[in-house]
Short mmCIF file of C-alpha atoms and ligand atoms in Angstrom, two decimals:
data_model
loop_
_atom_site.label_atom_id
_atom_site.label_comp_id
_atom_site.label_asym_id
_atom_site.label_seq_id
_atom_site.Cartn_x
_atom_site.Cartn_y
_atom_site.Cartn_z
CA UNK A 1 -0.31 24.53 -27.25
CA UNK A 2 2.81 26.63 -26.23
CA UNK A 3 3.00 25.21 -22.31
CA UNK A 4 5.27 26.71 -19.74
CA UNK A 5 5.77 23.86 -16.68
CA UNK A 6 6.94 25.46 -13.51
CA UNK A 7 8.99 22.51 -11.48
CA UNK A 8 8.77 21.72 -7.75
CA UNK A 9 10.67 23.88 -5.47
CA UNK A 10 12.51 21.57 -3.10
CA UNK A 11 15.05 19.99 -5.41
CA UNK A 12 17.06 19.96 -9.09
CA UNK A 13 14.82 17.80 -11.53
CA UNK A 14 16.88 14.28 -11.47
CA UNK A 15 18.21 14.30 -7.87
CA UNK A 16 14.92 12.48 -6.35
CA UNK A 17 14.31 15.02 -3.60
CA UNK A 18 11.32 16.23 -5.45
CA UNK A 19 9.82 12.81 -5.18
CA UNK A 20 7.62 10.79 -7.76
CA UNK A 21 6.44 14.33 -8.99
CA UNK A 22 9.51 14.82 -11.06
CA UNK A 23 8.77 11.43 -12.82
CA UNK A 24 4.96 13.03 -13.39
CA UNK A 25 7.05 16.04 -14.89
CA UNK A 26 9.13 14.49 -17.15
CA UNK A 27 6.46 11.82 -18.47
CA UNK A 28 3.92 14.81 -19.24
CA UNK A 29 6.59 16.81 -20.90
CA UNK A 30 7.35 13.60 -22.95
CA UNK A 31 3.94 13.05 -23.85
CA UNK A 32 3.03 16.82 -24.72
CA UNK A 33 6.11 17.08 -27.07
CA UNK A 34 5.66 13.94 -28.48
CA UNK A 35 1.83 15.00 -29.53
CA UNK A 36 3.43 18.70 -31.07
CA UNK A 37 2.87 20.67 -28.26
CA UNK A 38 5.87 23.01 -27.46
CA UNK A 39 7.23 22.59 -24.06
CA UNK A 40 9.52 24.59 -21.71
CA UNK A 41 10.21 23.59 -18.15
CA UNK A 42 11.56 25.98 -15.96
CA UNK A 43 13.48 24.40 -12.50
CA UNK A 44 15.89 24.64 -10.15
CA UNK A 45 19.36 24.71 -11.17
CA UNK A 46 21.48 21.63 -10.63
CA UNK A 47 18.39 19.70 -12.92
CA UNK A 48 20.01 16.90 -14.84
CA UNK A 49 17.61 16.34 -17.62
CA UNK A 50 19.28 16.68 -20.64
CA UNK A 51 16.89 15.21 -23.06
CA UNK A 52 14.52 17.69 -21.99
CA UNK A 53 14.21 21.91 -22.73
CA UNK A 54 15.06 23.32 -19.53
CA UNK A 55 15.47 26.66 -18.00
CA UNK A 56 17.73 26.12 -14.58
CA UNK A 57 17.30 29.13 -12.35
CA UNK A 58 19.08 29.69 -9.37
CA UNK A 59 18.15 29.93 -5.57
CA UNK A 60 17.94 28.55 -2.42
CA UNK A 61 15.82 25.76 -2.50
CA UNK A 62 12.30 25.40 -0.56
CA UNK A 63 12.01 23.24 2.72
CA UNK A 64 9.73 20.38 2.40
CA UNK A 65 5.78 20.52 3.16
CA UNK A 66 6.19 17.07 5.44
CA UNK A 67 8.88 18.29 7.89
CA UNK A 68 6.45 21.35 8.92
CA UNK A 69 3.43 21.74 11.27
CA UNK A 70 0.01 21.97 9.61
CA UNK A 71 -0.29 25.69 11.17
CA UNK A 72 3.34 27.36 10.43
CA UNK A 73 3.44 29.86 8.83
CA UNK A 74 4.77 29.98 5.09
CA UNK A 75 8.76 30.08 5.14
CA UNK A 76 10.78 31.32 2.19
CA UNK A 77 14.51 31.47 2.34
CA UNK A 78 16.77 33.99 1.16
CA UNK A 79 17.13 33.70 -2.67
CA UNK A 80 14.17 31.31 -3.19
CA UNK A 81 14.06 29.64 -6.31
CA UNK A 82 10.83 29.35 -5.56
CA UNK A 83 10.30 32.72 -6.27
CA UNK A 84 12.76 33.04 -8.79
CA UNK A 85 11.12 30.36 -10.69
CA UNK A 86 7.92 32.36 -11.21
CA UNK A 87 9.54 35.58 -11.87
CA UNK A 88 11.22 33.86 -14.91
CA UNK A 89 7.74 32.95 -15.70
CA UNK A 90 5.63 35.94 -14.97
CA UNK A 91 8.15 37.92 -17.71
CA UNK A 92 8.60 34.92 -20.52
CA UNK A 93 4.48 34.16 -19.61
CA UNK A 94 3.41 35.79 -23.29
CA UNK A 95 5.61 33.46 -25.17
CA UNK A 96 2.82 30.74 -24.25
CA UNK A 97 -0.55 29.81 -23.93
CA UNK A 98 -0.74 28.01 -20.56
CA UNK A 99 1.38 27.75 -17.17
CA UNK A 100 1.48 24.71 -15.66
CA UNK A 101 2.56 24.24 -11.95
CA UNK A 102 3.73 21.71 -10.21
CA UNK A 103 5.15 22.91 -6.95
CA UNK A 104 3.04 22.10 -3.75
CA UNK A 105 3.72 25.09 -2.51
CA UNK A 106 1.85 28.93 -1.45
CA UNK A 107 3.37 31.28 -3.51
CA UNK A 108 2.20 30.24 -7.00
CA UNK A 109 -1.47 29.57 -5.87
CA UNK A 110 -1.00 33.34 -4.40
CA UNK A 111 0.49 34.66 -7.68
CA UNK A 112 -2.04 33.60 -9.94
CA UNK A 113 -4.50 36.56 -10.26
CA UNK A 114 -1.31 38.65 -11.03
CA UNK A 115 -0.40 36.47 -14.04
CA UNK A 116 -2.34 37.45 -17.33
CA UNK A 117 -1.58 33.70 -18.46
CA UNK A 118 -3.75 30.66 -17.20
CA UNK A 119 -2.01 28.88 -14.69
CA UNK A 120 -3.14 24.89 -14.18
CA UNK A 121 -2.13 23.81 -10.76
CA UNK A 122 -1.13 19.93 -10.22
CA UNK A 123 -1.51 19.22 -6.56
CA UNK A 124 1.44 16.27 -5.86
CA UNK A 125 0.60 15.71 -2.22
CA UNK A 126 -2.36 15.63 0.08
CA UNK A 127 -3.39 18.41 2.42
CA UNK A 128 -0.40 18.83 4.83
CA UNK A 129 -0.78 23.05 5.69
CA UNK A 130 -3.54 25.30 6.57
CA UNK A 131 -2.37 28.35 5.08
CA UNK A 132 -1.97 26.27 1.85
CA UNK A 133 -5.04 24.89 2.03
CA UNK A 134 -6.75 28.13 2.37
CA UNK A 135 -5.33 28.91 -0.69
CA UNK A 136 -6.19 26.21 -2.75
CA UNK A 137 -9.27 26.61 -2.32
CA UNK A 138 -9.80 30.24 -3.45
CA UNK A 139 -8.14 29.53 -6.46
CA UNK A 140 -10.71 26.43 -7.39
CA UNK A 141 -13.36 29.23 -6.54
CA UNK A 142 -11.91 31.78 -8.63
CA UNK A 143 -10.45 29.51 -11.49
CA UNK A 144 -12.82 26.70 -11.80
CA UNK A 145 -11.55 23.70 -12.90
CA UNK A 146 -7.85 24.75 -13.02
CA UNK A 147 -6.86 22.57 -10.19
CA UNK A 148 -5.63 18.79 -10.54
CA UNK A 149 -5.25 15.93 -8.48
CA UNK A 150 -3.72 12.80 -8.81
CA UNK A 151 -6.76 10.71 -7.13
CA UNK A 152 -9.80 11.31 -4.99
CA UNK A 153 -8.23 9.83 -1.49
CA UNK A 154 -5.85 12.57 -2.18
CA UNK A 155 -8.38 15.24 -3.14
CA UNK A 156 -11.07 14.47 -0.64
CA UNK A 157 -7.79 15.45 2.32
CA UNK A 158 -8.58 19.03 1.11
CA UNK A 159 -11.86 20.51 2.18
CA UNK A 160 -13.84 22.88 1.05
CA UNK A 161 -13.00 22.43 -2.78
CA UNK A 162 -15.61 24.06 -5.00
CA UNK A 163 -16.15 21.53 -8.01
CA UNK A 164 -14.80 21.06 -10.92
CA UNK A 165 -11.76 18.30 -9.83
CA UNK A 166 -9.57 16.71 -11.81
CA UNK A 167 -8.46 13.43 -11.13
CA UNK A 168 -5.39 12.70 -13.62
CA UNK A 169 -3.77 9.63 -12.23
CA UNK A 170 -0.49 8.80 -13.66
CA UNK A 171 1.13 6.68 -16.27
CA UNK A 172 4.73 5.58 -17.07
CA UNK A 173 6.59 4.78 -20.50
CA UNK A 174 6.16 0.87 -19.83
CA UNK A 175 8.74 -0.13 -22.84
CA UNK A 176 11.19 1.40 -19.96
CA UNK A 177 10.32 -1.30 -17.07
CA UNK A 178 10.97 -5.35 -18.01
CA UNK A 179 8.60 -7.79 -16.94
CA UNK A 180 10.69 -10.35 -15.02
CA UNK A 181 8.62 -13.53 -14.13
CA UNK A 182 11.10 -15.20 -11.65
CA UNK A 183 11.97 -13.14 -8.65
CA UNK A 184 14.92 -14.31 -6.24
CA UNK A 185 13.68 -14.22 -2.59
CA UNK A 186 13.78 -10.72 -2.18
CA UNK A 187 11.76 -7.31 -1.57
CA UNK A 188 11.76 -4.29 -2.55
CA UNK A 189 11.10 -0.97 -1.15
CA UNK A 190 11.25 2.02 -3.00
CA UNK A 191 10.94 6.25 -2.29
CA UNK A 192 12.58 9.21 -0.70
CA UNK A 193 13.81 8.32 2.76
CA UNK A 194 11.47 10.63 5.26
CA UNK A 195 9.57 9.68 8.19
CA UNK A 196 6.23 9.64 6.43
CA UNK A 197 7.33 6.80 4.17
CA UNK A 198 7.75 4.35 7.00
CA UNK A 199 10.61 2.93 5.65
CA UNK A 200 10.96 1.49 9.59
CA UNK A 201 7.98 -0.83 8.74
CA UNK A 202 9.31 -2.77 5.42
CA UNK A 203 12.49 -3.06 7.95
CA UNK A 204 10.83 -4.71 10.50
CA UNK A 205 8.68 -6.97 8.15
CA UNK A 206 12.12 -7.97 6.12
CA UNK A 207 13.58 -9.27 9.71
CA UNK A 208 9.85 -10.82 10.91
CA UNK A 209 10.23 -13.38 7.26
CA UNK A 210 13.84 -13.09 6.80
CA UNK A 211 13.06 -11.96 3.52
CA UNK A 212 15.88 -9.68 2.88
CA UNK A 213 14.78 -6.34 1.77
CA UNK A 214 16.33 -3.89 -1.15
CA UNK A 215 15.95 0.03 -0.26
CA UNK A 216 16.43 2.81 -3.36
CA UNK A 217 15.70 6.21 -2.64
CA UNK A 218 16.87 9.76 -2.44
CA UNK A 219 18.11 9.87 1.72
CA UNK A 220 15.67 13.06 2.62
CA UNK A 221 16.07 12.81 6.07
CA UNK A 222 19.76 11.89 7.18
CA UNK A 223 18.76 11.58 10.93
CA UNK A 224 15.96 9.22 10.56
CA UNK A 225 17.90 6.85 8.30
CA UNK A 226 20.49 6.86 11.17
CA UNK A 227 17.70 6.01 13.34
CA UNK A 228 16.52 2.81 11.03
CA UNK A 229 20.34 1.40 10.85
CA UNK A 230 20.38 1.90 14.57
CA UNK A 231 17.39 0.13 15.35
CA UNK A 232 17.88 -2.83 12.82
CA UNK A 233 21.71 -3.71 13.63
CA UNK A 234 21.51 -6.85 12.00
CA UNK A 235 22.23 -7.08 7.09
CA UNK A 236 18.77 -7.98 6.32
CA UNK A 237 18.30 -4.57 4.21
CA UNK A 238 20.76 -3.37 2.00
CA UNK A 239 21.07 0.16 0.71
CA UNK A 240 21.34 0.32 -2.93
CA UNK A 241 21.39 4.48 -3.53
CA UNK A 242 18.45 6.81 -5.37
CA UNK A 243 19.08 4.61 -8.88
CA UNK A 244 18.08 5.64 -12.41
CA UNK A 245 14.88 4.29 -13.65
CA UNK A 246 17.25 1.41 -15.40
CA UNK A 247 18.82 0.27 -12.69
CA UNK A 248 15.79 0.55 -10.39
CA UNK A 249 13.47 -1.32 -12.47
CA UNK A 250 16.21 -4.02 -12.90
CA UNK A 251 16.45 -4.58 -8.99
CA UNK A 252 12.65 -4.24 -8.49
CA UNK A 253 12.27 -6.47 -11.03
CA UNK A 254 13.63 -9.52 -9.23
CA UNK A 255 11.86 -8.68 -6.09
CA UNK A 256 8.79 -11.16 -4.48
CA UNK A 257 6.98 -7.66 -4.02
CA UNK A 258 7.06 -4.19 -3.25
CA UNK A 259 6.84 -3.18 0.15
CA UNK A 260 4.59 0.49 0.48
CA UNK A 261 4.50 1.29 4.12
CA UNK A 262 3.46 4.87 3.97
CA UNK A 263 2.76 6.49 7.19
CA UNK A 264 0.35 9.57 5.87
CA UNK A 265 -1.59 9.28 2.95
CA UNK A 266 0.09 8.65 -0.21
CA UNK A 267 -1.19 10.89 -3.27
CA UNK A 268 -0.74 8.01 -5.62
CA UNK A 269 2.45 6.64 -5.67
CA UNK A 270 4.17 6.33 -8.81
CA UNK A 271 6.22 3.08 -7.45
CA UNK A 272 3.25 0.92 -7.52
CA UNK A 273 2.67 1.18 -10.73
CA UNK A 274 6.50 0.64 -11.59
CA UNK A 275 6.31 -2.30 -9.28
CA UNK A 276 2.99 -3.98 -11.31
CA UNK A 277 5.13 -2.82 -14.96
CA UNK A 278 7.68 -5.43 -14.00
CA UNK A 279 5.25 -7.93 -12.99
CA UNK A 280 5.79 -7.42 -8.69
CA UNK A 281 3.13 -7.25 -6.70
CA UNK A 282 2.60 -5.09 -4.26
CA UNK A 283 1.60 -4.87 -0.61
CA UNK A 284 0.53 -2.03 0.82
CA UNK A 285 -1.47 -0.29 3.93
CA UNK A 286 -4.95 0.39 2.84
CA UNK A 287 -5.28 4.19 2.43
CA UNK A 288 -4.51 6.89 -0.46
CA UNK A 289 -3.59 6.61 -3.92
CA UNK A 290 -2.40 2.55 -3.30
CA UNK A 291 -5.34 1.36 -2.00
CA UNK A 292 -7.06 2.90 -5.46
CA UNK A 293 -4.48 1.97 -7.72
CA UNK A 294 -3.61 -2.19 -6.09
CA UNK A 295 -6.30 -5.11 -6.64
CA UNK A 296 -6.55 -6.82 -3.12
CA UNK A 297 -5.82 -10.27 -4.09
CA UNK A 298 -5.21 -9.45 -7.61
CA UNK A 299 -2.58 -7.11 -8.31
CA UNK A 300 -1.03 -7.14 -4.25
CA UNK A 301 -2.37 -6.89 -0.97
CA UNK A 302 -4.03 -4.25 1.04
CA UNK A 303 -3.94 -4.48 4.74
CA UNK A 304 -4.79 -2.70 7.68
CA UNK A 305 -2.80 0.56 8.08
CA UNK A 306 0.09 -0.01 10.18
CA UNK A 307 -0.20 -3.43 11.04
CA UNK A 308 3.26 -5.06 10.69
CA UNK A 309 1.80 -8.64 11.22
CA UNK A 310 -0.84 -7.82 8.26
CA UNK A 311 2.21 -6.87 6.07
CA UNK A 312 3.84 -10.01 7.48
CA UNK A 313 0.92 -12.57 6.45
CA UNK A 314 0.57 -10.81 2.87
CA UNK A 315 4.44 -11.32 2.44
CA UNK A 316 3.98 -15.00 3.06
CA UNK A 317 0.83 -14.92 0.78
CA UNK A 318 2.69 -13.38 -2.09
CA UNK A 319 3.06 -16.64 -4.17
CA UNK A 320 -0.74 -16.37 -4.85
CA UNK A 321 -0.36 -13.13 -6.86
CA UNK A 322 -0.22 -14.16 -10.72
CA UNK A 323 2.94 -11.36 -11.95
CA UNK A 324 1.12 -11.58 -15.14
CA UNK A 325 -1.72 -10.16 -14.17
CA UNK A 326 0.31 -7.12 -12.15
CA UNK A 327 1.92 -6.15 -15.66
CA UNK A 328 -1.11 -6.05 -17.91
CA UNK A 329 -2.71 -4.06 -15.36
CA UNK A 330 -0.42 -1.72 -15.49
CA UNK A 331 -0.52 -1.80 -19.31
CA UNK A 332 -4.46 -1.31 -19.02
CA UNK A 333 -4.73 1.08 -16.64
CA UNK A 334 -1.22 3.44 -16.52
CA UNK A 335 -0.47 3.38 -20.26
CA UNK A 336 1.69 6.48 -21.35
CA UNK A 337 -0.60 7.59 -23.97
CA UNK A 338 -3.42 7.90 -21.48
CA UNK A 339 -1.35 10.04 -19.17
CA UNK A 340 -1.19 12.25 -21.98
CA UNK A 341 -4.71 11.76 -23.21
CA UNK A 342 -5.66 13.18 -19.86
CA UNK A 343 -3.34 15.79 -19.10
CA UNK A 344 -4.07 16.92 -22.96
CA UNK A 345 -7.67 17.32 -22.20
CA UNK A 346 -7.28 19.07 -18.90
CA UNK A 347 -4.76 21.72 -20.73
CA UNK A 348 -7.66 21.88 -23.73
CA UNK A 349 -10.55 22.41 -21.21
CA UNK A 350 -8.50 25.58 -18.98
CA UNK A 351 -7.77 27.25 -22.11
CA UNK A 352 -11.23 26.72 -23.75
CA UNK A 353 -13.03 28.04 -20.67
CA UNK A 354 -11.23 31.40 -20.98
N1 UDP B 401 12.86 6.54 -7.57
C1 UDP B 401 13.94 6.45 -8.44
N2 UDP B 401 15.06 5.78 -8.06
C2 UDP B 401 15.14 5.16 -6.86
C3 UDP B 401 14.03 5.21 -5.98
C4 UDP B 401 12.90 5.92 -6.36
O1 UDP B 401 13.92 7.00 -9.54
O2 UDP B 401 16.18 4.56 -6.57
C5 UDP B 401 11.69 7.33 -7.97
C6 UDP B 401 10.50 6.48 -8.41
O3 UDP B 401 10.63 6.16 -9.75
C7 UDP B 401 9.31 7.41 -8.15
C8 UDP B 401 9.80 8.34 -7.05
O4 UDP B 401 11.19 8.07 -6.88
O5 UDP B 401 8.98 8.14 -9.30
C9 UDP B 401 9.02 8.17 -5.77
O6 UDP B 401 7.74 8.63 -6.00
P1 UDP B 401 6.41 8.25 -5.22
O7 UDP B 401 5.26 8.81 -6.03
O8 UDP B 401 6.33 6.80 -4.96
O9 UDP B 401 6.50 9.00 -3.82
P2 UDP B 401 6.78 10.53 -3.36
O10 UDP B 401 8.25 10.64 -3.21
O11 UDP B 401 6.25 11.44 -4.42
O12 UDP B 401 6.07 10.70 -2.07
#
C-alpha cells in the first residue's frame, strides 16, 4: 500500500506537545515500512524525526482540544498548518492509495467527501467538542468502518456512532524499553503537563509516602505547572524535562511504579504500557484506556477515581506486584508486530470495501 499519514496539528512530531499520539505515529510508520508498505508523513514543520520520510509544512499551529469548552466553536488561526497540512495532501493524494489521519481535529473529518482518496481517521482522544463530535459521526455514517479508536472506554465517550468500530490499541518496539528488576524508592510520573493529567495528584501522593516522585513531560500548560510548584513548596518531585524514549525508559525503569492520575478519561495511554515494558507497575484511577489495559492486582492497581488516599494505599501495596509479570504482559499483549498486524488489517479492510 502507498499510505499518506497526515500528523496532529498542535505540535512538530518529536517535541511531545502532540502527546502519546506521535509515539502511535511513528510506531505505525515503523511497522508499515518495515512490512513494504511505502510511507509518507506529512507534519508540522519544526518535526525532528529524521529516521523517518517526512514532509514539514509550515503554519501556525492548532490550539489544543482540552483547553476549550465542549460548545466553542471551531478556531483556526491565521496560517494553519492544519489546513496547510491537508492541502499538501489533497494535491499529492493520487500518488497513494490511502490517507491516514491522525489529527483530532474538524477540518479533516469535514474535508473528506472532497478528497477522491480514502481517508482512515484515528481518533487519539475521547469526545471533548460538540461540533467535532457531530462530525465524527457523519463520517462513520457515510464511510463505514473508516473510523478508529484506540479502546472502547474511549469510543463509547462518542455517541451516536453507527457501527463498524475499530478498536486498535497500541503497541511499542519493546527491544527499546529494559526490564529493570530492582527499583530505588522512587516513582514515576510521566505525560504532557496540562490540567487534565492531574499531575497535582501524583504530587500530593509523593509527599503523603515520602516517596519522592520523578516528572517527564512536555510543560503544555506553563501556568498550571507554576501552580503545582506553588502548592508543593517542599523537593519531593523533581523535574527531569520531556526526555527521549532512552532516557525516559532508563528513569522509569528504576521507579516502584508509575503514577497515572488522569483527571478526564484517558484514550489509552501509551505510558502504561512503557511502564509494564520495564517491569513497573502501575497505579492508576479506574476509568479509560488504563483501567482496560492494567490487571488490578496483577499488572498495578486500579482505584477509585480521584481518591488520593486510594492512590496512597496502592503505593504502599506496590511490593505485591511481581515486575515480571508487568513485562511479559506487555510482551503478550502490546507487541510491535501486533500493532502492525492491526493497523495492517484496518488499512486492507478501507481499501477493500471501496
Ligand atoms: N513521553 C516522552 N518523554 C517524556 C515524557 C513522555 O517521550 O519525558 C511520551 C511517552 O512516551 C508517551 C507520551 O509522551 O508516548 C504521552 O502519551 P500518553 O498516551 O500517555 O498521553 P497523551 O499525552 O496522549 O494524553
Amino acid at each position: 500500500m502507498k499510505l499518506l499519514f497526515v500528523s496532529t496539528s498542535v505540535g512538530p512530531l518529536g517535541t511531545g506537545l502532540g502527546g502519546g499520539v506521535e509515539l502511535t505515529v511513528y510506531n505505525i510508520a515503523q511497522q508499515m515500512i518495515q512490512r513494504g508498505h511505502q510511507v509518507q508523513i506529512v507534519a508540522p514543520a519544526g518535526s525532528t524525526w529524521d529516521n523517518l520520510p517526512l514532509v514539514q509544512i509550515p503554519g501556525n499551529l492548532q490550539i489544543i482540544a482540552q483547553s476549550q469548552e465542549r460548545t466553542d466553536p471551531i478556531i483556526m488561526p491565521e496560517n494553519p498548518v492544519l489546513a496547510n497540512m491537508w492541502d499538501y495532501a489533497r494535491q499529492v493524494q493520487t500518488d497513494y492509495d490511502l490517507i491516514v489521519n491522525f489529527a483530532y481535529d474538524w477540518l479533516p473529518f469535514y474535508l473528506t467527501p472532497f478528497f477522491n482518496r480514502p481517508i482512515a481517521h484515528f481518533v487519539s482522544m475521547g469526545s471533548l467538542s460538540d461540533a467535532l463530535d457531530q462530525m465524527i459521526v457523519q463520517v462513520a455514517k457515510q464511510f463505514p468502518g473508516t473510523i478508529g479508536f484506540y479502546t472502547a472506554s474511549q469510543a463509547i465517550t462518542f455517541s451516536q456512532l453507527t457501527p463498524p468500530l475499530h478498536y486498535l490499541s497500541s503497541g511499542i518496539d519493546l527491544g527499546l524499553y529494559q526490564f529493570c528488576l530492582h527499583p530505588k524508592q522512587q516513582l514515576a510520573w510521566l505525560g504532557r503537563i496540562s490540567p487534565e493529567k492531574g499531575l497535582e495528584d501524583a504530587v500530593a501522593v509523593a509527599q503523603i509516602t515520602q516517596i519522592p516522585l520523578k516528572i517527564m513531560g512536555k510543560i503544555q500548560d506553563e501556568l498550571y505547572w507554576q501552580q503545582i510548584c506553588e502548592n508543593y513548596p517542599n523537593d519531593i518531585f523533581e523535574y527531569l524535562g520531556f526526555l527521549s524514549t532512552n532516557e525516559m525508559q532508563q528513569v522509569l525503569g528504576e521507579c516502584r511504579a508509575l503514577l497515572m492520575t488522569p483527571h478526564w478519561v484517558e484514550a489509552f495511554g501509551n505510558v502504561v504500557i512503557e511502564s509494564l515494558a520495564c517491569g513497573v507497575p502501575v497505579i492508576s484511577y479506574r476509568r479509560g484506556g488504563p483501567a482496560e489495559i492494567i490487571q488490578d492486582g496483577k499488572t498495578g492497581f486500579l482505584v477509585e477515581p480521584d481518591s488520593i488516599s486510594e492512590l496512597v494505599n496502592a503505593t504502599q501495596r506496590i511490593g505485591e506486584i511481581d515486575r515480571h509479570t508487568c513485562r511479559a504482559d506487555a510482551e503478550a499483549q502490546f507487541s510491535f508486530e501486533a500493532l502492525g498486524s492491526r493497523f495492517e488489517k484496518w488499512f486492507k479492510e478501507i481499501l477493500g470495501n471501496r
